[in-house]
XYZ file of C-alpha atoms in Angstrom:
491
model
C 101.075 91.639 84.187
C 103.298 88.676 84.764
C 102.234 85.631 83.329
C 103.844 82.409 84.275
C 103.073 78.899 82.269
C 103.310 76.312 85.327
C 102.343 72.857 83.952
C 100.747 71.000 81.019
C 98.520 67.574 80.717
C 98.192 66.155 77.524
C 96.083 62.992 76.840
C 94.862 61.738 73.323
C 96.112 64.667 70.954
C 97.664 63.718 68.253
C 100.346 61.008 68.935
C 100.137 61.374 72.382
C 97.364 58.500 73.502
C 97.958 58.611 76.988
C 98.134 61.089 79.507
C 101.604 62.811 79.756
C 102.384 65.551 81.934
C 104.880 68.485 81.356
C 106.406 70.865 84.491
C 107.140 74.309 82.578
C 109.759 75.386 85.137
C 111.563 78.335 83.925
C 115.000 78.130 81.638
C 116.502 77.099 78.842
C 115.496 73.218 77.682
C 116.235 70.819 75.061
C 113.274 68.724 73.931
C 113.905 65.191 72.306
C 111.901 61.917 71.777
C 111.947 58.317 71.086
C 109.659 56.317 68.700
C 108.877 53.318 69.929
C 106.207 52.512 67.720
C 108.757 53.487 64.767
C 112.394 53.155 65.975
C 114.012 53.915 62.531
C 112.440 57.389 62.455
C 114.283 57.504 65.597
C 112.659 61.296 67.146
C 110.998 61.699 64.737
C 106.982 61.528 65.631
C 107.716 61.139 69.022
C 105.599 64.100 69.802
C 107.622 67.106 71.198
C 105.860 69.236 68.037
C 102.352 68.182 69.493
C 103.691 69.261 72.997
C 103.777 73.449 71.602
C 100.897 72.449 69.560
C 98.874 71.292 72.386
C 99.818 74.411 74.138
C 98.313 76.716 71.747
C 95.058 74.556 71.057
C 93.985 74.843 74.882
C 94.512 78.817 74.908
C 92.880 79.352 71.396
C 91.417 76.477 69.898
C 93.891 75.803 66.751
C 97.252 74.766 66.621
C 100.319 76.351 65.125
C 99.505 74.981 61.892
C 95.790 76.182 62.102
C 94.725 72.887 62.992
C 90.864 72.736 64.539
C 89.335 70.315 66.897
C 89.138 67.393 63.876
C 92.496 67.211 63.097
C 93.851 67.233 66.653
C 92.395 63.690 67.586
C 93.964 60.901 68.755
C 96.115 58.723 65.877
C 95.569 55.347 67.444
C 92.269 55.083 69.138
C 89.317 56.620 70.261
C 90.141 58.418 73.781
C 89.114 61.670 74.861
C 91.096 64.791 73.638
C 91.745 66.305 76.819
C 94.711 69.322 77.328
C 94.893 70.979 80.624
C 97.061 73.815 81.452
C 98.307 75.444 84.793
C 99.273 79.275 84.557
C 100.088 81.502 87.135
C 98.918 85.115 86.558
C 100.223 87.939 88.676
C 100.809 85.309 91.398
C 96.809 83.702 91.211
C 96.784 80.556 89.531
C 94.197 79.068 86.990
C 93.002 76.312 85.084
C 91.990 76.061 81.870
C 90.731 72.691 80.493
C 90.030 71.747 76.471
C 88.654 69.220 75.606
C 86.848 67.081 72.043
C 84.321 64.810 72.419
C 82.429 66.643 73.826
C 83.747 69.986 73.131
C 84.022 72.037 75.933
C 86.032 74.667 77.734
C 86.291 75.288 81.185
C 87.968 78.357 83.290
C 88.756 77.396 86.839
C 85.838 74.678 86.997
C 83.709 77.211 85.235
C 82.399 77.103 81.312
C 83.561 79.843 79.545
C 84.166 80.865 75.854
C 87.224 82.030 74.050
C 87.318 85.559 74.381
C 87.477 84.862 78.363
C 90.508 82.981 77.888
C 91.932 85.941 75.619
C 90.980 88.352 78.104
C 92.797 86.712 81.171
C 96.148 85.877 79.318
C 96.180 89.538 77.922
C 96.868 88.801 74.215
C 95.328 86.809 71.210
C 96.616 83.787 68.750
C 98.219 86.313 66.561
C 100.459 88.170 69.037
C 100.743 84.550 70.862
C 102.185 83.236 67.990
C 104.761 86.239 67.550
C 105.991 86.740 70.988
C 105.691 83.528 73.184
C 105.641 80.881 70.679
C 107.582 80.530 67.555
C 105.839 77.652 65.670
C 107.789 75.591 63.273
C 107.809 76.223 59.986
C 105.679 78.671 60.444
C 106.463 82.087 58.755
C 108.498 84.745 61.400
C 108.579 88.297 62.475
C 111.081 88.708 59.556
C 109.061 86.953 56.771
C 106.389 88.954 57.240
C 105.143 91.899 55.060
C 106.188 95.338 55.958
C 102.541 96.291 56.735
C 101.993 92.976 58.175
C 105.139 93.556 60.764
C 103.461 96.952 61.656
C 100.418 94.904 62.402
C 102.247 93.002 64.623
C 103.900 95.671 66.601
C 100.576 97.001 66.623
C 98.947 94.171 68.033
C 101.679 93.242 70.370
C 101.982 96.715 72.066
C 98.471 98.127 71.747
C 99.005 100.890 69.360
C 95.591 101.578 68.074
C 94.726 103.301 71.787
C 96.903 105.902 70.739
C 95.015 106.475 67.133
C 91.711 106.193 69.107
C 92.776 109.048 71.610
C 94.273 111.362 69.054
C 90.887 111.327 67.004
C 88.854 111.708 70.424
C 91.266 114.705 70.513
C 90.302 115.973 67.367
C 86.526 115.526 67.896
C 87.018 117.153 71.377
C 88.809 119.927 69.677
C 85.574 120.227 67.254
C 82.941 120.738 70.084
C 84.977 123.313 72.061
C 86.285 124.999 68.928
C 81.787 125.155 68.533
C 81.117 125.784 71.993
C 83.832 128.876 71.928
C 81.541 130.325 68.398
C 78.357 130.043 70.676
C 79.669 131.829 73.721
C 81.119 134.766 71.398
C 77.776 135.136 69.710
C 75.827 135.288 73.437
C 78.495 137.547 74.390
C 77.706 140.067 72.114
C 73.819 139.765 72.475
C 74.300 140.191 76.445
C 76.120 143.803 75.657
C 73.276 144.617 73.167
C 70.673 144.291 75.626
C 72.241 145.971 78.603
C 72.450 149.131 76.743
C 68.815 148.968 75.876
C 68.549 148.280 79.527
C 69.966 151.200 81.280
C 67.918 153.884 79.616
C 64.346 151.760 80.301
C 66.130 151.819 84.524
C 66.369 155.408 84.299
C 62.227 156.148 83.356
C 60.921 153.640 85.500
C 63.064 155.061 88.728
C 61.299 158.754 88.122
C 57.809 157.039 87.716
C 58.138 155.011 90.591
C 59.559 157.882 93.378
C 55.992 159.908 92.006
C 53.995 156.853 92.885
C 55.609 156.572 96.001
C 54.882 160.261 97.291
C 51.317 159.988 96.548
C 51.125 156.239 98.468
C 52.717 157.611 102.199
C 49.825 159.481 103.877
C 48.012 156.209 103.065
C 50.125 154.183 104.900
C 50.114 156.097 108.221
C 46.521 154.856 108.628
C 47.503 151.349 108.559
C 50.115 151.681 110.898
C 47.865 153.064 113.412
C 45.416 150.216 113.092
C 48.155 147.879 113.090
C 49.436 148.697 116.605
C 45.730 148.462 117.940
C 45.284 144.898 116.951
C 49.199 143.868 118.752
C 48.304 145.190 121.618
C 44.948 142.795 122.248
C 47.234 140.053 121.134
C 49.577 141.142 123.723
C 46.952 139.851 126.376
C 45.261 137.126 124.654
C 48.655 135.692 124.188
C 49.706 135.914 127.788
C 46.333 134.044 128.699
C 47.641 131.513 126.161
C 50.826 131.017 127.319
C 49.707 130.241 131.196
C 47.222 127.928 129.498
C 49.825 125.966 127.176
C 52.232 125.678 130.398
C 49.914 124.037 132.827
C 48.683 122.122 129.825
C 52.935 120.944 129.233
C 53.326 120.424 133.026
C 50.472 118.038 133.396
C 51.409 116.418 130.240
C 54.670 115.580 131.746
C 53.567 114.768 135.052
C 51.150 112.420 133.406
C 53.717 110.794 131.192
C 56.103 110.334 134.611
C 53.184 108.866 136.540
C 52.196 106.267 133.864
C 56.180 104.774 133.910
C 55.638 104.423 137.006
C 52.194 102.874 136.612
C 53.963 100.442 134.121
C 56.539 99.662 136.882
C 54.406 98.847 139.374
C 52.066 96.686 137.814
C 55.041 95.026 136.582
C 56.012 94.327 140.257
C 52.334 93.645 140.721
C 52.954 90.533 138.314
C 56.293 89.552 139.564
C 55.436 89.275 142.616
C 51.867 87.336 142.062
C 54.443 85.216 139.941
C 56.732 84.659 143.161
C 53.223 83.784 145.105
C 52.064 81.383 143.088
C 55.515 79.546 142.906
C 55.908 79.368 146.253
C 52.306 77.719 146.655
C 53.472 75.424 143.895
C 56.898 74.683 146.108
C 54.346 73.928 149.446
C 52.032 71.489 147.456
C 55.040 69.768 146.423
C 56.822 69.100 149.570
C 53.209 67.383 150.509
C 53.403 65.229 148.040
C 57.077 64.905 148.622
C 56.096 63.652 152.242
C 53.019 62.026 151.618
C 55.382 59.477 149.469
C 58.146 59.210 151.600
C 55.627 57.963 154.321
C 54.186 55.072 152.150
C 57.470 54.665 151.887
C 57.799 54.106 155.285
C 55.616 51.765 156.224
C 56.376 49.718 152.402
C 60.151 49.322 154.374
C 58.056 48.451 158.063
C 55.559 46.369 156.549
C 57.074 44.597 154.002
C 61.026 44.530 154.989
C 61.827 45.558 151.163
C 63.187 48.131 149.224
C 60.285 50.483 148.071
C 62.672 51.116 144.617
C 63.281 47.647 143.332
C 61.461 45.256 145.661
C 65.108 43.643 147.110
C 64.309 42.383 150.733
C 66.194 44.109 153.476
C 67.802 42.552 156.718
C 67.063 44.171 159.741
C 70.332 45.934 160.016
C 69.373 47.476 156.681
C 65.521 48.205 157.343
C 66.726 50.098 160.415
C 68.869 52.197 158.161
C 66.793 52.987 156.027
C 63.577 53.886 158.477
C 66.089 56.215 159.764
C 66.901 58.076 156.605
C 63.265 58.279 155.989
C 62.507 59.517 159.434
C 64.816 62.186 158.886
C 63.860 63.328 155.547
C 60.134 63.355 156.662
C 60.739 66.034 160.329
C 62.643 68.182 157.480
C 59.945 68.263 155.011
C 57.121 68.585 157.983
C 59.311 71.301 159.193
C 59.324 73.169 155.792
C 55.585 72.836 155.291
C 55.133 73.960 159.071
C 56.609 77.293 158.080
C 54.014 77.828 155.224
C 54.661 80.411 152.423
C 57.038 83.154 153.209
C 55.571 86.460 154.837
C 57.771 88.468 152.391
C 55.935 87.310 149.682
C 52.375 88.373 151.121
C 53.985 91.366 152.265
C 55.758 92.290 148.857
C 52.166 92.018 146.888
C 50.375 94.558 148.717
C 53.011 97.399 149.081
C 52.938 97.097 144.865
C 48.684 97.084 145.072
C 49.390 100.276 147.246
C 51.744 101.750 145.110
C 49.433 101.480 142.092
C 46.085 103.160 143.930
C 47.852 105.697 144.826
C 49.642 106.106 140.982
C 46.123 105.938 139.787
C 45.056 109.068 141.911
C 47.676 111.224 141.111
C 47.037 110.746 137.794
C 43.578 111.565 137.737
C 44.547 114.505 139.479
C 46.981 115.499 136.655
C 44.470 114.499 134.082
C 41.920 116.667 135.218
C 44.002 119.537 135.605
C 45.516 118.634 131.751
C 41.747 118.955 130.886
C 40.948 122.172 131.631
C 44.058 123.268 130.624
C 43.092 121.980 127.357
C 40.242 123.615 127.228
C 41.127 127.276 127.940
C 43.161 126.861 125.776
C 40.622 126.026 123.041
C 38.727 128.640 123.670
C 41.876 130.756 123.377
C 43.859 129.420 120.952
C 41.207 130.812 118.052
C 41.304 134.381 119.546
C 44.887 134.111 119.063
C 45.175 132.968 115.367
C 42.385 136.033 114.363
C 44.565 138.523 115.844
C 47.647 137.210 114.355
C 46.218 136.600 110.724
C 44.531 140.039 111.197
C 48.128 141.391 111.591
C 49.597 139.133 109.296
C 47.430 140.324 106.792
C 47.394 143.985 107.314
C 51.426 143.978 107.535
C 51.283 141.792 104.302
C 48.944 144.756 102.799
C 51.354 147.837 104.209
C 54.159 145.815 102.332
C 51.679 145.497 98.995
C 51.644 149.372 99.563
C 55.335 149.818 99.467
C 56.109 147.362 96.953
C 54.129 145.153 95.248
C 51.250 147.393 94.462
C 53.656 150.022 92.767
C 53.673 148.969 88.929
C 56.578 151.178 88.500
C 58.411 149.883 91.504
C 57.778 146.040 90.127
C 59.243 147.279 86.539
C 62.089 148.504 88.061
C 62.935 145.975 89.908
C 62.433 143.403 87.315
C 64.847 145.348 85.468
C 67.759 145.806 87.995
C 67.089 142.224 88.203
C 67.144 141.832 84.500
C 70.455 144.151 84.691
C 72.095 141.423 87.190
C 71.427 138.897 85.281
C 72.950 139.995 82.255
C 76.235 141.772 84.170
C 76.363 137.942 85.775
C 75.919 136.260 82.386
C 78.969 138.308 80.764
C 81.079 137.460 83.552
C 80.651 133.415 83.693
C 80.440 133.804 79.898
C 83.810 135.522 79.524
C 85.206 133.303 81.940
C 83.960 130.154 80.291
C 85.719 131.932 77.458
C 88.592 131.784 79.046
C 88.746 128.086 80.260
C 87.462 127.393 77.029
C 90.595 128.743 75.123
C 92.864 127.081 77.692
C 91.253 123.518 77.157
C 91.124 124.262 73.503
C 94.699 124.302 73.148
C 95.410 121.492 75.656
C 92.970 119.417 73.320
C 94.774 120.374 69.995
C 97.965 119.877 71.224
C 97.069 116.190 72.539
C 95.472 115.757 68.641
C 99.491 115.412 67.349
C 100.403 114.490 70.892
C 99.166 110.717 71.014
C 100.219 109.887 67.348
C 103.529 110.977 68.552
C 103.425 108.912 71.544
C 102.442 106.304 69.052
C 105.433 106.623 66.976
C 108.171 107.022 69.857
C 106.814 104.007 71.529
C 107.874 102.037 67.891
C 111.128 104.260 67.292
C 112.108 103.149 70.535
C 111.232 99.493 69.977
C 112.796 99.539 66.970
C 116.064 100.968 68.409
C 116.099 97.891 70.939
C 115.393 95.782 68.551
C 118.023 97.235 65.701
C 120.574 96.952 68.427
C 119.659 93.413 69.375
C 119.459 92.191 65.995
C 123.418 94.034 65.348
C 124.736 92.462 68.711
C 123.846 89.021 67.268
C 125.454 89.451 62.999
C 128.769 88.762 64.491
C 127.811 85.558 66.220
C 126.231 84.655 62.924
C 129.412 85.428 60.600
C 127.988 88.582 59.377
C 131.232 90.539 59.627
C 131.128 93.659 59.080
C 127.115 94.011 58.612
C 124.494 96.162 60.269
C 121.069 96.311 59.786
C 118.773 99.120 60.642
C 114.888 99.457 61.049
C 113.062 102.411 60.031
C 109.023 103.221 60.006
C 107.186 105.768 58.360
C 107.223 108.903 59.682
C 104.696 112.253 59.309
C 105.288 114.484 56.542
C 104.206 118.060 56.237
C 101.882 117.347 53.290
């Protein structure tokens, strides 16, 4: 994850009472100050400690020094404690807004609590305050305990996953180290009870080929009777077949015939549709001309404009008569010629068409009828016959099979048999993959605590060699220093 701080507003924290704003651009910066309010203290209270300190209030509520929402108020008056920081995360910006007075705290316009802010920046005040921001006065890496630098290291690169996969190892270890006990101890039942097995197969076999002897002249008996009854179905289903296919063929004449049906009366509508708007078209052109003569005689009678009333000369009068004249012998000419033949015409083809739709489907109806009805006479003949047969096969079969007690215990038993050959098989395989993820599993219990220490050995080795690169520059000739962590005994 790349995080990127971008910019910072600060307004009424600590000694900063009005709103200052601070671009973190990327580098290596010097930060001084100027008290006005104090010039003799020269920097001094000028507020470039309340700058970091503002910084870590609006990610975690406290300063460097631990200081809460009371002690982070204004000095000089009573504004708003408002800190608002820009960071860039993986490329996506946010904002994330603290304020006092009220207390709130927003995440990209949206209220949110603390552990949402921890969870988008990726790490807490602790590791914050050991990685990213060394806080004045405040005790270092170096100061610290030796358990409390482990901490840290632990913290800062996430070491606990590897503790809390090694003892999921362990516990997986547990329950296949169990499972494995479990599958030896079915394994040995399953061999138990096929011996038992095979000598109860061998009995049953002899009683069952006796039965079977005795059982054969009975079933010659059926079998005669049996071919009887599939002959007479023979015919009756013949009958019923010639029945069901005129039946289908009407059906689907029918079903063609009433598309039709549907298209024709939809013509039938159209074209009533076209009628009646072409009647509508005639009764307006009369009115159309029965206005254009009033009209008329308004222009010959009163020599004014029938529109607005304006009085006409007689050059204009004349003009006008003749447009009217004009549009009048083309109106009379269009009501002359009436309502289109076409039309008329159009309507009683589709009346036509739908009589004779209507006939051919009562035709096809009737003949669907009495389809219908041989076969309900013959559709019952033919279900007797074929439970009749149904039956009498399914009591040949009880004969041969099911009726044999001895030929039901022995197949339960090569059943039984199967069963137990299949269960040794997926249980000695599961045996198998058992072992193998066994020892994957135990491996990995050691395996992620050594991850765990070579991810700090090699820390440490950067960090030893980091720490020796920079003695010299510090006038530590001479000196080295080394880093070591505790490592796994045998005991």
């Amino acid at each position: 994850m790349k995080l990127e701080f971008e910019r910072l507003v600060v307004a009424g924290f600590r000694s900063f009472n009005d709103k200052a704003v601070l671009s973190l651009q990327p580098g290596l910066h010097f930060v001084h100050g100027e008290n006005q309010d104090e010039p003799p203290l020269e920097a001094n209270g000028a507020g470039k400690s309340s700058l970091f300190h503002a910084l870590t209030w609006v990610l975690y509520g406290k300063t460097l020094g631990n200081l809460r929402n009371t002690d982070i108020v204004p000095w000089k008056g009573n504004r708003e404690t408002k800190v608002i920081l820009t960071v860039a995360i993986d490329g996506a910006q946010h904002k994330i807004i603290r304020t006092v007075n009220p207390s709130n705290l927003t995440l990209d316009g949206q209220k949110v609590g603390q552990e949402d802010i921890v969870k988008l920046i990726g790490i807490d005040y602790e590791v914050f305050t050991h990685t990213i921001l060394l806080g004045q006065g405040e005790p270092l890496f170096f100061d610290k305990k030796p358990s409390e630098k482990m901490q840290v290291l632990s913290d800062v690169l996430n070491l606990e996953r590897w503790e809390t996969r090694a003892k999921g190892a362990s516990g997986r270890v547990a329950d296949l180290e169990g499972r494995g006990a479990t599958m030896e101890g079915e394994l040995s039942g399953c061999h138990s009870n096929l011996e038992q097995l095979d000598s109860l197969i061998a009995d049953t076999k002899r009683q069952r080929d006796e039965w079977d002897a005795a059982q054969a002249k009975k079933l010659e008996g059926s079998a005669t009777q049996r071919k009887q009854l599939e002959k007479e179905l023979e015919k009756v289903a013949k009958k019923w077949g010639e029945a069901n296919l005129a039946f289908d063929g009407a059906g689907t004449e029918i079903v063609a015939l009433e598309r039709d049906l549907d298209r024709h009366e939809e013509a039938h509508l159209s074209a009533k549709a076209d009628l009646q708007a072409a009647e509508m078209m005639l009764s307006s052109k009369r009115r159309e001309l029965k206005a254009l003569n009033e009209q008329t005689k308004t222009i010959s009678d009163r020599k004014a404009c029938p529109t607005c009333g304006h009085q006409l000369s007689g050059a204009d009068v004349r003009k006008q008569l003749g447009r009217h004249e004009a549009a009048v012998r083309q109106l009379e000419d269009e009501i002359a010629q009436g309502i289109p033949s076409t039309i008329g015409e159009g309507l009683e083809a589709v009346s036509a068409a739908i009589n004779r739709t209507n006939g051919d489907l009562a035709g096809f109806r009737a003949k669907a009828e009495a389809a219908e009805d041989s076969l309900g006479v013959l559709t019952p003949q033919k279900i007797e016959l074929e439970g009749r047969i149904r039956q009498l096969k399914e009591h040949t079969r009880d004969q041969r099979e099911d009726t044999n007690p001895h030929r039901t215990s022995w197949l339960a038993l090569r059943k039984r048999r199967h069963k137990i050959l299949q269960d040794i098989d997926d249980i000695e395989v599961d045996l198998k993959v058992n072992a193998k993820r066994t020892e994957r599993a135990q491996f990995w219990v050691k395996g992620f605590k050594d991850v765990r220490l070579f991810i700090v050995e090699e820390l440490l080795a950067e960090l030893e060699l980091a720490t020796n690169t920079m003695l010299e520059n510090l006038g530590l000739i001479g000196w080295s220093i080394s880093y070591a962590v505790e490592k796994e005994t045998k005991s």
